[in-house]
Coordinates of C-alpha atoms in Angstrom, one line a residue:
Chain U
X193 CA 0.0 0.0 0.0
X194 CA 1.4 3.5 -1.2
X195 CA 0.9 6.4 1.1
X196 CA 2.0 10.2 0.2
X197 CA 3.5 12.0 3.2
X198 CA 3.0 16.1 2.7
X199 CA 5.4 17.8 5.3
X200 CA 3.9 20.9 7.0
X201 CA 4.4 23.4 9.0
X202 CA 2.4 24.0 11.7
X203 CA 1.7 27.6 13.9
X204 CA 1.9 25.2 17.1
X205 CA 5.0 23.4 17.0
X206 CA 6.6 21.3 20.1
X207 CA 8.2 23.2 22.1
X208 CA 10.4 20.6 23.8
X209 CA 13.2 20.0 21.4
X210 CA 14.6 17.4 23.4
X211 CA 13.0 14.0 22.1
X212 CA 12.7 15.4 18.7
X213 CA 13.4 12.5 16.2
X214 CA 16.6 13.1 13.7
X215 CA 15.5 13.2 10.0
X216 CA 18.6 11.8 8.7
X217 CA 18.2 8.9 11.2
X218 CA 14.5 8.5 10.0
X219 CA 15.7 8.9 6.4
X220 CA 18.0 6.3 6.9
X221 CA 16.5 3.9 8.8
X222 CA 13.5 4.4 6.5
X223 CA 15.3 3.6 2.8
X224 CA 16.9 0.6 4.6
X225 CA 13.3 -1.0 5.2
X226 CA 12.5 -0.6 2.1
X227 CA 9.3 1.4 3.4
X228 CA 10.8 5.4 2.1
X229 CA 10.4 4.9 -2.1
X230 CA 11.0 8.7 -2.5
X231 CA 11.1 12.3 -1.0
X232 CA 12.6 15.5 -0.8
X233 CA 12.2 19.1 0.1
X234 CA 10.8 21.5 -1.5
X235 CA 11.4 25.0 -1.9
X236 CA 9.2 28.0 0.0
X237 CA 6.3 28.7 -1.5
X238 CA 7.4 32.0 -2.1
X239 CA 8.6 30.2 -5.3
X240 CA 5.6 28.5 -6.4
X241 CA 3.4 29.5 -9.2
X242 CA -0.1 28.1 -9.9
X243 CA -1.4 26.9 -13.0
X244 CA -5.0 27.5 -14.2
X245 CA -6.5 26.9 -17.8
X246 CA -9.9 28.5 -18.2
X247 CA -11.8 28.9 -21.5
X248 CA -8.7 27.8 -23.2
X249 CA -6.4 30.6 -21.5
X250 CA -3.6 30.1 -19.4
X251 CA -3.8 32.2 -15.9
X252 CA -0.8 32.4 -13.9
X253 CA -1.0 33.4 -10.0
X254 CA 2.5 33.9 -8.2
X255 CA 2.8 31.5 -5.1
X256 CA 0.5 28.7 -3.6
X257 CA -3.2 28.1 -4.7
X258 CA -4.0 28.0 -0.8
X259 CA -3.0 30.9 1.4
X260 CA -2.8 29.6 4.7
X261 CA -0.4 29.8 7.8
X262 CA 1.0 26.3 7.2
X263 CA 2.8 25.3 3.9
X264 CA 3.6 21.8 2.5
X265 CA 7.5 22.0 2.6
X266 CA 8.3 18.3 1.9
X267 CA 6.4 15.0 0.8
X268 CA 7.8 11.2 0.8
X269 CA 5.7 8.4 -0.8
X270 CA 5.8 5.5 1.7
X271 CA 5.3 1.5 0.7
X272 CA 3.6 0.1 3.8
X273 CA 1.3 -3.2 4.6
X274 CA -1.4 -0.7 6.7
X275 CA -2.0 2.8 7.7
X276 CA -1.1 1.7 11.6
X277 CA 2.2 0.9 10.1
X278 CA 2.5 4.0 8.1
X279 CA 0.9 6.4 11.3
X280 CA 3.9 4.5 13.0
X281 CA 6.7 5.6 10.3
X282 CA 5.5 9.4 10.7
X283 CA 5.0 9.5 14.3
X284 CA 9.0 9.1 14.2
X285 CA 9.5 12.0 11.5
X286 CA 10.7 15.5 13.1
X287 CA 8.1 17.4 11.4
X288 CA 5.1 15.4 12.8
X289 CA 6.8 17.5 16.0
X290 CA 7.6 20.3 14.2
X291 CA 4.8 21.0 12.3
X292 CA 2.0 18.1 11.2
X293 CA 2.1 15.6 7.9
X294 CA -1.0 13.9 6.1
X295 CA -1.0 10.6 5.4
X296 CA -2.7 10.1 2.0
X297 CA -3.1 6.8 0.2
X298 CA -2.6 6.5 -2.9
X299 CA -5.9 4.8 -4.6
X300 CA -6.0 1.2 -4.8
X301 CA -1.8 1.3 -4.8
Chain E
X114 CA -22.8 -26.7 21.2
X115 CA -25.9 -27.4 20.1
X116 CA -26.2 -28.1 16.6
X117 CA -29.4 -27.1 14.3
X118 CA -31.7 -30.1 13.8
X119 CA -31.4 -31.8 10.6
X120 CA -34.9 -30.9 9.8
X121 CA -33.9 -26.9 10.3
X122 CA -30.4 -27.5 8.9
X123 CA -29.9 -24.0 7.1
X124 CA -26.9 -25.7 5.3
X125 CA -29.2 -26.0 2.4
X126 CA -30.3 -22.3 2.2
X127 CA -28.6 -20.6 -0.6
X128 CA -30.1 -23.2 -3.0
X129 CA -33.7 -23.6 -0.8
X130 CA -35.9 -21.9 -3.9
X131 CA -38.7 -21.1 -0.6
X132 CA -35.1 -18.8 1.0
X133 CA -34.5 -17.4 -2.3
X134 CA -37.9 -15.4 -2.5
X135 CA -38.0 -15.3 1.8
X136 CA -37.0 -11.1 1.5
X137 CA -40.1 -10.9 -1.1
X138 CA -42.6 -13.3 -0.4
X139 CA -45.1 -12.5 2.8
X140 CA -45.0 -14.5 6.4
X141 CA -46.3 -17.9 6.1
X142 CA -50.2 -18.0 7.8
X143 CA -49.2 -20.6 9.9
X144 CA -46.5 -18.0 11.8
X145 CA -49.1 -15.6 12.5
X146 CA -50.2 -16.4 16.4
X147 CA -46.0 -17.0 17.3
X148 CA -45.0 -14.1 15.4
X149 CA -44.3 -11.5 18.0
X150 CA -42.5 -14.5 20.6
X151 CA -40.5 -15.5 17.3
X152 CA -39.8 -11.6 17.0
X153 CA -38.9 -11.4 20.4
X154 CA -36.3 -14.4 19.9
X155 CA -35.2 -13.3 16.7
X156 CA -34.2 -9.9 18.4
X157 CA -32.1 -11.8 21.5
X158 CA -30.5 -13.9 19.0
X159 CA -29.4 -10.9 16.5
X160 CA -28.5 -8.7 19.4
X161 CA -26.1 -11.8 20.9
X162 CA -24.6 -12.8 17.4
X163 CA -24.6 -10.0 15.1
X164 CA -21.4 -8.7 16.1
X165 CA -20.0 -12.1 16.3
X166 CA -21.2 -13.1 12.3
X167 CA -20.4 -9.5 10.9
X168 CA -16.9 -9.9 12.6
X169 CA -16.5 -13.2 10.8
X170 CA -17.3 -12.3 7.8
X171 CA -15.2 -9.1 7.6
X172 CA -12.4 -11.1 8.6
X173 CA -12.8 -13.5 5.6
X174 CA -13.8 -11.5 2.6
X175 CA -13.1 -8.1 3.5
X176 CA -16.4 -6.4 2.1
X177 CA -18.0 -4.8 4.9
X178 CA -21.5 -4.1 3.4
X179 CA -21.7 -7.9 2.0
X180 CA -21.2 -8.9 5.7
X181 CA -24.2 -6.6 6.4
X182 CA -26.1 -7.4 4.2
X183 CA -25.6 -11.4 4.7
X184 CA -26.4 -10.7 8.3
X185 CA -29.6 -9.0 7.5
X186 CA -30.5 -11.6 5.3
X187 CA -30.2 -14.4 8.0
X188 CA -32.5 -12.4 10.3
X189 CA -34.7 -11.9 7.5
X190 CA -35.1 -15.9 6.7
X191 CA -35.2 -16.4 10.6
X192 CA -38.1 -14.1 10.7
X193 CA -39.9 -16.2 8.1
X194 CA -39.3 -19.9 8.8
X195 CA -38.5 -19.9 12.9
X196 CA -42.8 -19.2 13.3
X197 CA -43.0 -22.1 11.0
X198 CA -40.3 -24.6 11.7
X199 CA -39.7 -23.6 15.2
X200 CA -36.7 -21.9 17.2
X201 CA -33.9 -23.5 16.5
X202 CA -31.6 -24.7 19.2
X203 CA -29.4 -22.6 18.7
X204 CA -30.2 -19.6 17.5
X205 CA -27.0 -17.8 16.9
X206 CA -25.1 -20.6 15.5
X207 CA -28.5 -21.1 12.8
X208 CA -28.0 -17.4 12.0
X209 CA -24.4 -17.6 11.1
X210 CA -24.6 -20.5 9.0
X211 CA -27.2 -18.7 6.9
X212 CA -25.1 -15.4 6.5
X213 CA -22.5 -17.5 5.2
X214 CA -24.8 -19.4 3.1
X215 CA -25.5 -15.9 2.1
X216 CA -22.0 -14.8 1.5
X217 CA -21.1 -17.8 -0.3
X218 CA -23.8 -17.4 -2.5
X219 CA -22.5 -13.8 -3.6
X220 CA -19.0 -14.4 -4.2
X221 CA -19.7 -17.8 -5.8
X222 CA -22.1 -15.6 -8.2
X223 CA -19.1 -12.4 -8.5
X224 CA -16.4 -15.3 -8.3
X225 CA -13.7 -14.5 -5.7
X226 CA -10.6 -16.9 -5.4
X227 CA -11.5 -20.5 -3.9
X228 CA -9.3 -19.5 -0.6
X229 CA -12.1 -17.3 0.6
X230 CA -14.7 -19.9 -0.4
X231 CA -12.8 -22.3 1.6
X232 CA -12.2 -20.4 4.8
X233 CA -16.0 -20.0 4.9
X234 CA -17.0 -23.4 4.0
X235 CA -15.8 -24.1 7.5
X236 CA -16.6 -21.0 9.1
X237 CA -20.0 -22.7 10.9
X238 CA -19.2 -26.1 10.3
X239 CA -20.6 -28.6 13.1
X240 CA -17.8 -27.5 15.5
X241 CA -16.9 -24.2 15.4
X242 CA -14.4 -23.3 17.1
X243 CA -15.2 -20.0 19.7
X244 CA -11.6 -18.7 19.2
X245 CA -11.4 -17.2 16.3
X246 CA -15.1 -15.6 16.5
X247 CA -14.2 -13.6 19.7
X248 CA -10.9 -12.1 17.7
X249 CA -12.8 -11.5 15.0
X250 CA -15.5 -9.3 17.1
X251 CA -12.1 -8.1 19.0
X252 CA -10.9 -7.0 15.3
X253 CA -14.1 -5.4 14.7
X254 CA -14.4 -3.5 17.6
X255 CA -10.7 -2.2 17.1
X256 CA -11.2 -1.3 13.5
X257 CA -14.6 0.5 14.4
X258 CA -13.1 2.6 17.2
X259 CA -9.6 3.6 15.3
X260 CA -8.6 6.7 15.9
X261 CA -8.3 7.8 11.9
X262 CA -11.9 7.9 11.9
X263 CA -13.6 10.5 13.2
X264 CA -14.9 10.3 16.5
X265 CA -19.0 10.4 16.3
X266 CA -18.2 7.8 13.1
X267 CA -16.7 5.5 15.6
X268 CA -19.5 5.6 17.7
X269 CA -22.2 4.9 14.9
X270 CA -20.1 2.6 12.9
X271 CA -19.6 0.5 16.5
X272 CA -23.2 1.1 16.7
X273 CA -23.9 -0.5 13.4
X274 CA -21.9 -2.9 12.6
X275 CA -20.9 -4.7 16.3
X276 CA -24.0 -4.1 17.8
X277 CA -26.3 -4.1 14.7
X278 CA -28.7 -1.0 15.5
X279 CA -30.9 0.0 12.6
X280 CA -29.3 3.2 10.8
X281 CA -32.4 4.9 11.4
X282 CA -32.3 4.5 15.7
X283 CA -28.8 5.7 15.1
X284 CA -30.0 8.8 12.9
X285 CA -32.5 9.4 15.6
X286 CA -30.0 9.6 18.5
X287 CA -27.5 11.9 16.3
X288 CA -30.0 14.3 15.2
X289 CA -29.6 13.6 11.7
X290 CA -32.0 12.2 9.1
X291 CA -31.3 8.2 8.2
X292 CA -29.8 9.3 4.2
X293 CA -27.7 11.7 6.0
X294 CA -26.1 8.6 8.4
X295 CA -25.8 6.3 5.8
X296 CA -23.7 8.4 3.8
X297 CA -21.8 9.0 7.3
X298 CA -21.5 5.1 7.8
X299 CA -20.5 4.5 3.9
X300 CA -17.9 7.9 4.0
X301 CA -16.3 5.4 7.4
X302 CA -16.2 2.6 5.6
X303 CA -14.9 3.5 2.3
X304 CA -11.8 5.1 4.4
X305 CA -11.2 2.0 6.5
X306 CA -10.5 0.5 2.6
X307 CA -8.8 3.0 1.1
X308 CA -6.6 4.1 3.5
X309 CA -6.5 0.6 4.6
X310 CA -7.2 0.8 7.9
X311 CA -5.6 -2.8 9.8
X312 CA -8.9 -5.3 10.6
X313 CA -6.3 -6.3 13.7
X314 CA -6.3 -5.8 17.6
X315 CA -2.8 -3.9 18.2
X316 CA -0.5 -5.3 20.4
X317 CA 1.7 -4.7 23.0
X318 CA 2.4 -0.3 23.8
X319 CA -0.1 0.1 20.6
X320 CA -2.6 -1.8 22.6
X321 CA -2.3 0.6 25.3
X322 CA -2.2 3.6 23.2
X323 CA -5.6 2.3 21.6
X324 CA -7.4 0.9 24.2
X325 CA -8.6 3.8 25.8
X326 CA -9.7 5.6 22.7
X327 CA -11.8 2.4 22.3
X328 CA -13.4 2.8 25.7
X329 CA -14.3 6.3 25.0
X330 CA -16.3 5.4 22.1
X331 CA -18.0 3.0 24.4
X332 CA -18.5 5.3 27.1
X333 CA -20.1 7.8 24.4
X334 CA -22.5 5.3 23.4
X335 CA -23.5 5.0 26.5
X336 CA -23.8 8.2 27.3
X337 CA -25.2 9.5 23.2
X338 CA -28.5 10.6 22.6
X339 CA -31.6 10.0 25.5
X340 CA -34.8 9.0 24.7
X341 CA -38.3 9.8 26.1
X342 CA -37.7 8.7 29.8
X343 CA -34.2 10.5 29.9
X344 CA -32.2 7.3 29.3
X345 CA -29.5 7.2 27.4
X346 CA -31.0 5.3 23.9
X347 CA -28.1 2.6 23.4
X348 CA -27.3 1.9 27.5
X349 CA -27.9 -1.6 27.0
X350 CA -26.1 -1.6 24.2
X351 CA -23.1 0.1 25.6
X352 CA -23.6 -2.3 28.7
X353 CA -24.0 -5.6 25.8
X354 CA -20.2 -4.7 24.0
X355 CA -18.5 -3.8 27.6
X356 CA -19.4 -7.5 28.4
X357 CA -17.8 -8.7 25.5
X358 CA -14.9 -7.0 25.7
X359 CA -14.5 -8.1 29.2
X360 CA -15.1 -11.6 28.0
X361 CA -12.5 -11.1 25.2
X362 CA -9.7 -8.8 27.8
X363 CA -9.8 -10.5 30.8
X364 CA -6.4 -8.6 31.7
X365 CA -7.5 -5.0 31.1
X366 CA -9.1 -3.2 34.7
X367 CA -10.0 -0.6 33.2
X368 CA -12.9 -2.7 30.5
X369 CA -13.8 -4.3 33.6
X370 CA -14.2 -1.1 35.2
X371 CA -15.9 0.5 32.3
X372 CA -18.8 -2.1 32.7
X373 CA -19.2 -1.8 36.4
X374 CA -19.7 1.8 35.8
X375 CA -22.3 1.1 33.4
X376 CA -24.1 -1.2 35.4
X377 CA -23.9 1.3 38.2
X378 CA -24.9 4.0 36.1
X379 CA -27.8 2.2 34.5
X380 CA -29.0 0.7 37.7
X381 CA -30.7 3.7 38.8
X382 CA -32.8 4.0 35.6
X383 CA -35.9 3.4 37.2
X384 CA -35.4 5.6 40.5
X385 CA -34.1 8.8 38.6
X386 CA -37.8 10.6 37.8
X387 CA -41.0 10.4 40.3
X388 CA -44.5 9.5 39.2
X389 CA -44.6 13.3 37.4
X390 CA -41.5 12.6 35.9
X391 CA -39.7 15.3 37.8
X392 CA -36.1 14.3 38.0
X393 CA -34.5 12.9 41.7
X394 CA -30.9 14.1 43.2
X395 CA -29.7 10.5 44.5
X396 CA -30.4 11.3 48.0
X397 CA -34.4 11.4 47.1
X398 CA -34.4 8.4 44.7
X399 CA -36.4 5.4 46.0
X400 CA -33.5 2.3 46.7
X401 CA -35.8 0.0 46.4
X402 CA -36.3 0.5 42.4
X403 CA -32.7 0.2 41.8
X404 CA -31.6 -2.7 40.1
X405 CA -29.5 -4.8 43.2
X406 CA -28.4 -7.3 40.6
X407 CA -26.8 -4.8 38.7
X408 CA -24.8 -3.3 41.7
X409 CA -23.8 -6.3 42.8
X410 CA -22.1 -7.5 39.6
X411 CA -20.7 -4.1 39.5
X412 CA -19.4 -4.9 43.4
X413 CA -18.3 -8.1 42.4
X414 CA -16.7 -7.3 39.2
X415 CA -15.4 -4.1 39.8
X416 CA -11.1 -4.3 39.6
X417 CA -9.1 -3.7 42.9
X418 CA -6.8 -1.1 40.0
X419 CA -7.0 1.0 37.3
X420 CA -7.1 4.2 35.8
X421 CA -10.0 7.2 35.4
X422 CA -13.2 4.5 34.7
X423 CA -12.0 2.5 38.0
X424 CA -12.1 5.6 40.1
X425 CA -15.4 6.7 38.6
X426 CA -16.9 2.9 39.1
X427 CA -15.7 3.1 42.7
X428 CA -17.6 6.9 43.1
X429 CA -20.7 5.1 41.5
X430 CA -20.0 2.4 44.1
X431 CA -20.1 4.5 46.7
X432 CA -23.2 6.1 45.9
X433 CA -25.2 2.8 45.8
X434 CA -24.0 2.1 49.3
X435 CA -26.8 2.0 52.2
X436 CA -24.5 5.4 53.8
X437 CA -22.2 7.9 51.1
X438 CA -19.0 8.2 52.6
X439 CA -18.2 11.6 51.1
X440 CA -14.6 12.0 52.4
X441 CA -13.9 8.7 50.4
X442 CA -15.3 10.2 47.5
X443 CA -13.8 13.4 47.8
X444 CA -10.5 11.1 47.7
X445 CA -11.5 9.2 44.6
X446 CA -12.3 12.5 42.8
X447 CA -8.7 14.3 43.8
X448 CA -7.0 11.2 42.7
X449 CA -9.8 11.6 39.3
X450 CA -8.6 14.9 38.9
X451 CA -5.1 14.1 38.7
X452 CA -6.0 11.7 35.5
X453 CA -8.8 13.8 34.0
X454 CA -8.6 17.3 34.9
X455 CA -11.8 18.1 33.2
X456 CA -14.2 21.6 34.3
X457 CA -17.0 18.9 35.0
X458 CA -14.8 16.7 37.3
X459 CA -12.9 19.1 38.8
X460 CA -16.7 20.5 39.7
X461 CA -17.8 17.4 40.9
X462 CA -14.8 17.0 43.5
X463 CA -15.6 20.4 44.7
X464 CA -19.2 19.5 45.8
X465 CA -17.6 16.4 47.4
X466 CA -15.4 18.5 49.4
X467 CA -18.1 20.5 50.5
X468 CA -20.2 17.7 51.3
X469 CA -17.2 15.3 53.3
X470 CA -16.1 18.7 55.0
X471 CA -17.3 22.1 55.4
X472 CA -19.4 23.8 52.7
X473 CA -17.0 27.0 52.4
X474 CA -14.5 24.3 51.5
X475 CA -16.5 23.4 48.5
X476 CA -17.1 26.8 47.0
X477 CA -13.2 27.1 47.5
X478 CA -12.7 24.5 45.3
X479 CA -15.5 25.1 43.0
X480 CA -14.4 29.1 42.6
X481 CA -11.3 28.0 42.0
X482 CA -12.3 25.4 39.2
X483 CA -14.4 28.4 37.4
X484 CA -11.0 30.5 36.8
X485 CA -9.9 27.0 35.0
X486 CA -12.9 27.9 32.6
X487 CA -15.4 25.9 30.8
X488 CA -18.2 25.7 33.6
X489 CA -19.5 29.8 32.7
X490 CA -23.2 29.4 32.9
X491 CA -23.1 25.4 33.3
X492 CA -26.3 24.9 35.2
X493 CA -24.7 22.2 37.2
X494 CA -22.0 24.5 38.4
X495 CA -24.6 27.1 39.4
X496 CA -26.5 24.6 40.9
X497 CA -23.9 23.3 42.9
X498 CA -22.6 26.7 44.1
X499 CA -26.6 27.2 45.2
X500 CA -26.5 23.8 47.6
X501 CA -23.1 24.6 48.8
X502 CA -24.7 28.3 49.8
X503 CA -27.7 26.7 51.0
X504 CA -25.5 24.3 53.6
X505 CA -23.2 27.2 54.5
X506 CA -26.4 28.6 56.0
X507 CA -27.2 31.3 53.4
X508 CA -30.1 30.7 52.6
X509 CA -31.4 34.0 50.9
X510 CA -27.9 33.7 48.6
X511 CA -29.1 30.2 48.1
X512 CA -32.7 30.8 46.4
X513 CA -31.4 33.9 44.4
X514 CA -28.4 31.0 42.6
X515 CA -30.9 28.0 42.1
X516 CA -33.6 30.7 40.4
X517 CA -30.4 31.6 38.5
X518 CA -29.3 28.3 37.9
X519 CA -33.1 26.9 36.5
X520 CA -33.0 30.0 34.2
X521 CA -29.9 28.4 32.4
X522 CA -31.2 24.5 32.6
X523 CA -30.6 22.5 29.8
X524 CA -34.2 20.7 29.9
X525 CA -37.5 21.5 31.5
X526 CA -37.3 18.5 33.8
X527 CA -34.0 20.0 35.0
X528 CA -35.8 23.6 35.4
X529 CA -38.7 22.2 37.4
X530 CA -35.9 20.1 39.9
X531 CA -34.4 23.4 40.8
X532 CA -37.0 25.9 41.5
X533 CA -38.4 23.5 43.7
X534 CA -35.6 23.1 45.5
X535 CA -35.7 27.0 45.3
X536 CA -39.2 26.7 46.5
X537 CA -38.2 24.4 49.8
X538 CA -35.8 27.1 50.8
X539 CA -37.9 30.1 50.6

């Protein structure tokens, strides 16, 4: 079963840095299993640019097509039997401290 | 276990051309004068099993609304041929074999891989064996209560599928019409496949992570939606599923716990209104109407440890007792607090000060529990501060909060309690 991770930040982050998981670590550890296919960063949103086509015109907008607080920063696509096992993967990602991830399957993957 | 007589064997049932047309064709004549005993043993029977032959079916083909549906399909046939060929002997065991009849009757027609065919084939064979039913009910009620789903779907898909409640009783309780909870039921279900949520009890620190969320959805069942009489609609429902899951997790207090409470709870049913359905304060309610047999099992049953239901179970416990120790209970709340530090309890252990000590001690505790928020304009809260006043002597201060406090009730039963208490002091 394929899940997609989106990274977040969040307006309410832990404040207790102290059992904050390592993301190389979780990388790592991760790959090894076989359970991390892909991921990266990606770059602020100040960067982004959406895409519309409407009535056969193209309409640009500079940055993100949702303005909120929190913005996707990262994704991974995970291989795992179950969400429990997946839910267990991101509970030991920094960001799920940091800021929060959705877990999204990937339809009938 | 008994065994269905050959004569009332349901083995045959997916081919019997009579079962075929049972969901179309009207009650035989001769069921007419048994009907409503038949009804009556159809409804213990589906009650005791449903869980049990959903579970099962889950388990082994993975369709949730085929499981249903197979379910509903035994009842239906049992509704038809039980008036006729009598009750069988026993009536769960009848009940699964036709669902799985049923269900092998569908895939055969869409079909599936033999595996699946064969895992059912022995499913309610002659000897069943009770282990892997109670894990698959276990399963059920762990994959109904996960915490991916919201929280009021847990508590109707529990309703639903484990205890088998008609959608429409569920709509009822939620407010909502019966389309609008079956598309709730159908949006739960269709995440528990495609997110894949596990059909599996977790295990070791999972187990304890999960357990408690599982118990709340119990407790809110037994708590959701009241009916005419004030009780809550699924009590016995709530009370049904705690047994099992104290059947199936001997080891866990805190499910023991959860049922004493219940049966504590639920064993005052018929004390908690007089004859004009005014609602009673404990200390007025008639003992004898309790339910004894309840209590005791809750006395009996009730663990020696635990967590938050343990402590409330012993308050409940203390209440049904012939004298209310109220120091003891203000203990058990401070100790309650400390777990669940909740406006309501934190309100609650102030009235048990005041009531084990001296009533300026409560309305310490209870001012003190208002600047934690949450109990602004909570009737309860008012009320209480009005009983603690009326003890401390003042009783002037007294009338003016329980007018106060009936202006903000929540029901008209509620109203009528307090400005007759307003009334005695006056």
């Amino acid at each position: 079963m394929k899940y997609m991770m989106f990274v977040c930040t969040d307006t309410e982050p832990e404040t207790d840095d102290s059992a904050v998981p390592d993301i190389d670590k979780w990388v790592a550890e991760n790959d090894a299993a076989g359970r991390r296919l892909e991921g990266d960063q990606l770059a602020p949103p100040s960067a982004a640019t959406t895409v519309r086509v409407r009535g056969g015109q193209l309409l640009l907008s500079d940055g993100p097509f949702a303005e909120t607080k929190e913005v996707i920063v990262g994704y991974d696509i995970l291989e795992c039997a179950d969400l429990d096992e997946a839910i267990e993967v991101v509970r030991a990602h920094p960001m799920a401290w940091h800021g929060r991830i959705e877990l999204r399957p990937f339809p009938g993957a | 276990m008994d065994q269905v007589a050959g004569s009332r064997d349901p083995g045959a049932a997916a081919s019997h051309p009579a079962l075929d047309a049972a969901a179309s064709s009207p009650p035989p004549g001769a069921g007419g004068a048994a009907a409503p005993d038949v009804r009556a043993v159809v409804a213990e029977a589906v009650a005791d099993s449903h869980g049990r032959i959903v579970a099962a079916l889950i388990r082994i083909t993975g369709d949730w609304d085929l499981a249903e549906d197979c379910a509903q399909e035994a009842v239906t046939v049992a509704l038809e041929r039980w008036p006729v060929d009598g009750v069988p002997a026993n009536p769960g065991g009848w009940l699964m074999t036709v669902a799985r009849n049923r269900a092998i009757d569908v895939l055969r027609r869409a079909t599936v891989e033999r595996r699946k065919l064969a895992e059912l084939a022995v499913l309610a064979d002659p000897a069943p064996a009770p282990a892997p039913t109670s894990d698959d009910r276990l399963r059920l009620i762990f994959t109904c209560c996960h915490p991916a789903l919201a929280l009021e779907a847990r508590v109707a898909l529990t309703l639903r599928t484990v205890a088998g409640v008609p959608t429409a009783d569920i709509a009822r309780a939620f407010l909502v019409t019966e389309s609008t909870m079956t598309r709730r039921l159908t949006r739960a279900k269709t995440k528990i496949a495609q997110a894949r949520i596990p059909y599996r009890v977790p295990s070791g620190a999972a187990l304890a992570e999960r357990l408690p969320g599982v118990l709340a959805v119990l407790y809110l069942l037994f708590t959701r939606g009241y009916d005419s009489d004030g009780e809550p609609a699924f009590a016995a429902e709530a009370i049904r599923l705690a047994r099992v899951l104290t059947e199936l997790m001997p080891g866990e207090p805190e499910v023991a716990a959860l049922l004493a409470l219940f049966l504590l709870q639920h064993s005052r049913r018929d004390a908690r209104r007089d004859d004009e359905g005014n609602l009673l304060t404990l200390d007025r309610q008639d003992r004898a109407r309790w339910d004894h047999d309840a209590i005791a099992e809750a006395l009996r049953t009730l663990p020696a440890t635990g967590g938050p239901y343990a402590l409330q179970a012993r308050i409940a416990a203390c209440h049904a007792a012939d004298t209310t120790d109220w120091p003891r209970i203000a203990g058990l709340y401070d100790r309650l607090a400390e777990h669940l530090p909740s406006p309501v309890v934190q309100l609650n252990r102030a009235v048990a000060h005041g009531y084990a000590y001296r009533p300026a001690d409560g309305l310490a505790l209870l001012a003190a529990a208002r600047e934690g928020g949450g109990l602004d304009d909570y009737p309860l809260a008012v009320a209480a501060e009005a009983e603690l006043t009326a003890r401390a002597g003042d009783r002037e201060r007294a009338v003016a909060l329980f007018e106060r406090a009936a202006a903000v009730a929540h029901s008209y039963a509620e109203q009528r309690a307090l400005l007759a208490r307003a009334e005695e002091l006056s």
